Amino acid sequence: MVSSGDKNAAVVSLVGAGPGDPGLLTLHAVDRLRNADVIIYDHLIPPFVLELANAAAQRIYVGKWGAETRAMPQEAINDLMVVCAKSGRRVVRMKGGDPFVFGRGGEEASHLAAHKIPFEIIPGVTSAIAAPAYAAIPVTDRRLSSSFLVVTGHENPERVERRVDWGRIANAADTLVILMGFQQIESICLALTAAGRSPDTPAAVISGGTGARQVVVEATLATLPSILAQHPPPAPSLCIVGDVVRLRKEINWVETRPLWGLRVLVPQSRDQGLVTCEKLMNLGAEPVLFPTIQLVPPADIAAIKLAIKSLAEYNWIVFSSANAVDWFFRWLFECDQDTRSLGTCRVAVIGSATAARLRHYGVIPDVVPAQFHAEALVDALIAHAGPAPASTWRVLFPRAEEGRDVLPQRLRSLGTSIDVLPVYRTVLNAAADGRALEAALAAGQIDVGIFTSPSTFRNMVELLGGCDSARAVIDKMTLVAIGETTASEVRKFGSRVDILPAESSIDSVLDALKSWVSAGRTNAATDVGTSPKPKCPPNDTLVG
Ligand code: SAH
């Protein structure tokens, strides 16, 4: 694969973002996003796609604005691309679906060519094929259709020379895919039947194709106009006409995924959130990545360097999170040392995700307690240590600066010498767009929020404008807390915790969500909604 890090790379990449499911992005698209300085993007780009971009890249929205659905004029977009490219920046021009399928990609490429700006086209998965595929409608099928045709249903009356000849199109292909605009649907259906297509020809309208809000309405050419008049489809929608629509009943696949249709808020830090998002997508859910926290180096770097120099003095290292593992190794490598420096030091971890992260660095933990809490770890250490009393252990405990003291206190009470070493700090991600989240929550667009630490919840409250404004919207989603510590933070705020998994891990959260969906998505009624909420704490206690 040619990487845009190459010297000869294009300056402007016209990139297709696919139809909605971010999993349908191409490898080239992801590479260009990671290397972009500026991203100029349209209305239908899923927010998750932008999260894949280089965090420092400037993002410029040129799609529809507000209710009046005004877009930046095409000439202005063309000029913007040229200005950004001439300033020496790598530009990604992102478009929904494929840039050349009703995406004005051709016009933009012509403009760049005229200005001698090197460019490339990165095709995307077009909604014309992908939305039917997710609706279980193959555009061709040896039994039913040997051709398909993609056409716009949006006619511009001022451009007579480009008028769609529906009479000719009616029999030009077995499957017709009509993109954009349903204002003319009645006359289109009439024109198609007048030209010889049977009024009984199956047809379907697919809205929000490939996303969690995908809705498919089936009809025939005869019934389609009245069905659409009664239930106008939400944008974006397309229409597919042809016998292939019948196959849907037989091969429906996506709607059978365990978390299909669920929109899930992922408020973890960006890197961890991306892993959770991928797991959610594989189960059919649509993740909404909203990093409320950011991990940054702690205040005292000298202490870390000293501890790493003295690793040989410890006989245990304890990790209680995957983040602690990542940051510990980051500092180890930064000190020009590697895994061998752990020597004969034994390693204990809390949680299977922490253990998995450690294996990633080539270290197999000696102790992983069956339960995910400090007491279970101490019991496991005692069992593992055999006759060596706890007072002979020297333990290093790399963790977050703001971590809790349960484990150190318990070990000290046994006479153990333990050094707590902050290797990172969790801070509020002030760049997250709290107003966008508030609007999405208020509109009921998020079904579930997964909170993986007290700070993910506290910081979301802060980003929503503080306790009072957060209260108005938070209870609109089902709240999942990864464990008891996080759950008590949610309850302290006055909200109910709807789902508490068996274990403190993302995989256990996903299992709990699957059971919740298969049980009909019902939350146990609690008195939280009616009882008076606790008073909002002063703002400064929220962050951290
Ligand atoms: N370049 C895009 C199409 C742009 S025109 C592509 O290749 O997909 C915009 C039209 O595409 C919308 O009006 C709608 O008809 C269709 N469309 C885009 N995304 C869609 C989706 N997720 N589901 C259904 N139709 C979609």
PDB file of C-alpha atoms and ligand atoms in Angstrom, residues 19 44 96-98 101-103 126-128 131 179-181 206-209 236-238, ligand 1:
ATOM      1  CA  PRO A  19     -22.125   4.714   3.629  1.00  0.00           C
ATOM      2  CA  LEU A  44     -22.966  12.309   5.858  1.00  0.00           C
ATOM      3  CA  GLY A  96     -20.072  10.072   1.978  1.00  0.00           C
ATOM      4  CA  GLY A  97     -20.095   6.771   0.071  1.00  0.00           C
ATOM      5  CA  ASP A  98     -17.987   7.034  -3.082  1.00  0.00           C
ATOM      6  CA  VAL A 101     -21.247   8.497  -7.197  1.00  0.00           C
ATOM      7  CA  PHE A 102     -23.365  11.643  -7.056  1.00  0.00           C
ATOM      8  CA  GLY A 103     -20.631  13.169  -4.936  1.00  0.00           C
ATOM      9  CA  THR A 126     -21.189   3.457  -2.167  1.00  0.00           C
ATOM     10  CA  SER A 127     -24.529   3.474  -0.357  1.00  0.00           C
ATOM     11  CA  ALA A 128     -26.094   2.386  -3.662  1.00  0.00           C
ATOM     12  CA  ALA A 131     -27.326  -0.035   1.966  1.00  0.00           C
ATOM     13  CA  LEU A 179     -30.660   7.927  -4.816  1.00  0.00           C
ATOM     14  CA  MET A 180     -31.587  11.351  -3.457  1.00  0.00           C
ATOM     15  CA  GLY A 181     -34.987  12.891  -3.023  1.00  0.00           C
ATOM     16  CA  ILE A 206     -33.751   1.978   2.974  1.00  0.00           C
ATOM     17  CA  SER A 207     -33.098   4.803   5.415  1.00  0.00           C
ATOM     18  CA  GLY A 208     -29.825   5.248   7.287  1.00  0.00           C
ATOM     19  CA  GLY A 209     -28.456   2.178   5.530  1.00  0.00           C
ATOM     20  CA  PRO A 236     -30.551   9.668   3.996  1.00  0.00           C
ATOM     21  CA  SER A 237     -32.750   7.231   2.131  1.00  0.00           C
ATOM     22  CA  LEU A 238     -32.627   5.386  -1.146  1.00  0.00           C
TER      23      LEU A 238
HETATM   24  N1  SAH B   1     -21.605   9.513  -2.826  1.00  0.00           N
HETATM   25  C1  SAH B   1     -22.672   8.924  -2.080  1.00  0.00           C
HETATM   26  C2  SAH B   1     -24.025   9.394  -2.555  1.00  0.00           C
HETATM   27  C3  SAH B   1     -24.222  10.872  -2.374  1.00  0.00           C
HETATM   28  S1  SAH B   1     -25.816  11.399  -2.833  1.00  0.00           S
HETATM   29  C4  SAH B   1     -22.567   7.400  -2.169  1.00  0.00           C
HETATM   30  O1  SAH B   1     -21.792   6.871  -2.958  1.00  0.00           O
HETATM   31  O2  SAH B   1     -23.223   6.746  -1.380  1.00  0.00           O
HETATM   32  C5  SAH B   1     -26.670  11.304  -1.285  1.00  0.00           C
HETATM   33  C6  SAH B   1     -27.737  10.231  -1.371  1.00  0.00           C
HETATM   34  O3  SAH B   1     -27.151   8.956  -1.178  1.00  0.00           O
HETATM   35  C7  SAH B   1     -28.787  10.350  -0.303  1.00  0.00           C
HETATM   36  O4  SAH B   1     -29.787  11.263  -0.663  1.00  0.00           O
HETATM   37  C8  SAH B   1     -29.332   8.935  -0.269  1.00  0.00           C
HETATM   38  O5  SAH B   1     -30.216   8.701  -1.353  1.00  0.00           O
HETATM   39  C9  SAH B   1     -28.079   8.123  -0.530  1.00  0.00           C
HETATM   40  N2  SAH B   1     -27.484   7.661   0.720  1.00  0.00           N
HETATM   41  C10 SAH B   1     -26.298   8.029   1.250  1.00  0.00           C
HETATM   42  N3  SAH B   1     -26.035   7.358   2.383  1.00  0.00           N
HETATM   43  C11 SAH B   1     -27.088   6.533   2.573  1.00  0.00           C
HETATM   44  C12 SAH B   1     -27.413   5.582   3.553  1.00  0.00           C
HETATM   45  N4  SAH B   1     -26.597   5.351   4.584  1.00  0.00           N
HETATM   46  N5  SAH B   1     -28.582   4.906   3.442  1.00  0.00           N
HETATM   47  C13 SAH B   1     -29.419   5.144   2.417  1.00  0.00           C
HETATM   48  N6  SAH B   1     -29.163   6.033   1.447  1.00  0.00           N
HETATM   49  C14 SAH B   1     -28.016   6.718   1.520  1.00  0.00           C
END
